């Protein structure tokens, strides 16, 4: 059984994970030391701590990420649990009225939500993700705002201080957020610090916060807490929760919506 990550990853651990993601998921120790401006011994100590949490795998002279879903490009992730994500997306889209201001993040499930919103009208879409912006621009009188910031290839989205400032300008009715893992102790987790910064900003300015997560995300681990779980209003998923997760959602005041499978 993989040991869960510590609830608060150190700055060095977060920095190393982000660097690994930017390098395609694997790198030699020497390359990481050069990129982060620290000694190889510091890298080895950090990698050892991350390996205990099951977040990376050590190999001779290097390291690679073990969370392949968090690493893989959006186009690849769209093909995983596609039917489940589509059903979740259909349910969420049905909760969003025409004329709403909606935030969509860079997750693959939110890309499905964007597809299901194509027949809505007069939406104001705020997003830091390329895929939802492309799906909804020019349709039904929608206005699409793509956040400024650094465009990252892995997520196909923008991140950084400019992105966070941009998002905070909007009066968001509904924010749809994806996660890399759901943990019974710490709630909703992400693999990247940049994604978590955006998630926290959105939960501060949105009136309704919906997390979308298919069954494969439960019991998984990632190093960063996306936001305080009490900041989330609703969880939409595709299977009934195990008792431990059901109890935690109740504790956190989160409404859980389970989308039934097609018969």
Coordinates of N, CA, C and O in Angstrom, one line a residue, residues 7 17-18 27 42 51 54 62 66 75 91-92 104 108 129 147 163-164 167 171 176 184 213-214 234 241 245 260-261:
X7 N 0.6 16.1 4.5 CA -0.4 17.1 4.1 C 0.2 18.4 3.6 O -0.4 19.1 2.8
X17 N 8.8 18.8 -7.9 CA 7.7 18.2 -8.7 C 7.3 19.0 -9.9 O 7.1 18.5 -11.0
X18 N 7.2 20.4 -9.7 CA 6.9 21.2 -10.8 C 7.9 21.2 -11.9 O 7.6 21.2 -13.1
X27 N 13.9 13.2 -15.1 CA 15.1 13.9 -15.3 C 16.3 13.3 -14.5 O 16.0 12.5 -13.5
X42 N 21.1 17.8 -2.1 CA 19.8 18.3 -1.8 C 18.7 17.7 -2.6 O 17.6 17.3 -2.1
X51 N 9.7 10.0 -2.7 CA 9.5 8.6 -3.0 C 8.8 7.8 -1.9 O 8.0 6.9 -2.1
X54 N 5.3 8.0 -2.5 CA 4.8 7.3 -3.7 C 4.6 8.3 -4.9 O 4.0 7.9 -5.9
X62 N 18.8 9.3 -11.5 CA 17.6 10.1 -11.9 C 16.4 9.8 -11.1 O 16.3 9.0 -10.2
X66 N 5.5 9.3 -10.7 CA 4.7 8.1 -10.8 C 3.2 8.4 -11.1 O 2.4 7.5 -11.4
X75 N -5.1 16.1 -24.0 CA -5.6 15.3 -25.1 C -5.6 13.8 -24.7 O -6.5 13.0 -25.0
X91 N -24.3 16.3 -16.3 CA -25.0 16.6 -15.0 C -24.7 18.1 -14.6 O -25.6 18.8 -14.3
X92 N -23.4 18.4 -14.6 CA -23.0 19.7 -14.2 C -23.5 20.8 -15.2 O -24.0 21.8 -14.7
X104 N -14.0 27.6 -15.8 CA -13.6 26.3 -16.1 C -12.1 26.2 -16.0 O -11.4 27.0 -16.7
X108 N -9.3 17.6 -17.6 CA -10.0 16.9 -18.7 C -11.5 16.9 -18.5 O -12.2 17.0 -19.4
X129 N -7.8 27.7 -19.5 CA -7.5 26.5 -20.4 C -7.9 26.7 -21.8 O -8.9 27.3 -22.1
X147 N -7.6 33.7 -19.5 CA -6.8 34.4 -18.6 C -5.3 34.5 -19.2 O -4.8 33.6 -19.8
X163 N -2.4 35.3 -14.0 CA -3.6 34.5 -14.2 C -4.5 34.6 -13.0 O -5.7 34.8 -13.1
X164 N -3.9 34.5 -11.8 CA -4.7 34.7 -10.5 C -5.3 36.1 -10.5 O -6.5 36.2 -10.1
X167 N -8.4 36.2 -12.9 CA -9.5 35.5 -12.4 C -10.3 36.3 -11.4 O -11.5 36.3 -11.3
X171 N -17.0 38.3 -11.3 CA -18.0 37.9 -10.4 C -18.6 36.5 -10.9 O -19.5 36.5 -11.6
X176 N -16.2 25.4 -11.9 CA -16.1 24.0 -12.1 C -14.6 23.7 -12.0 O -13.8 24.1 -12.8
X184 N -9.2 11.2 1.9 CA -10.1 11.3 3.0 C -9.6 12.2 4.1 O -10.4 12.7 4.9
X213 N -15.0 14.9 -10.3 CA -14.0 13.9 -10.1 C -14.6 12.5 -10.3 O -15.5 12.1 -9.6
X214 N -14.1 11.7 -11.3 CA -14.6 10.4 -11.5 C -14.0 9.5 -10.4 O -13.1 9.8 -9.6
X234 N -20.1 21.5 -3.8 CA -20.6 20.3 -4.4 C -19.5 19.4 -5.0 O -18.6 19.9 -5.6
X241 N -19.9 6.9 -3.0 CA -18.7 7.0 -2.3 C -18.6 5.9 -1.3 O -19.6 5.4 -0.7
X245 N -15.3 8.3 2.6 CA -15.4 9.5 1.9 C -16.7 10.2 2.1 O -16.8 11.4 2.1
X260 N -25.8 8.5 -12.2 CA -26.0 7.1 -12.5 C -25.5 6.7 -13.9 O -25.5 7.5 -14.8
X261 N -25.0 5.5 -14.0 CA -24.6 5.0 -15.3 C -25.7 4.7 -16.2 O -26.9 4.5 -15.8

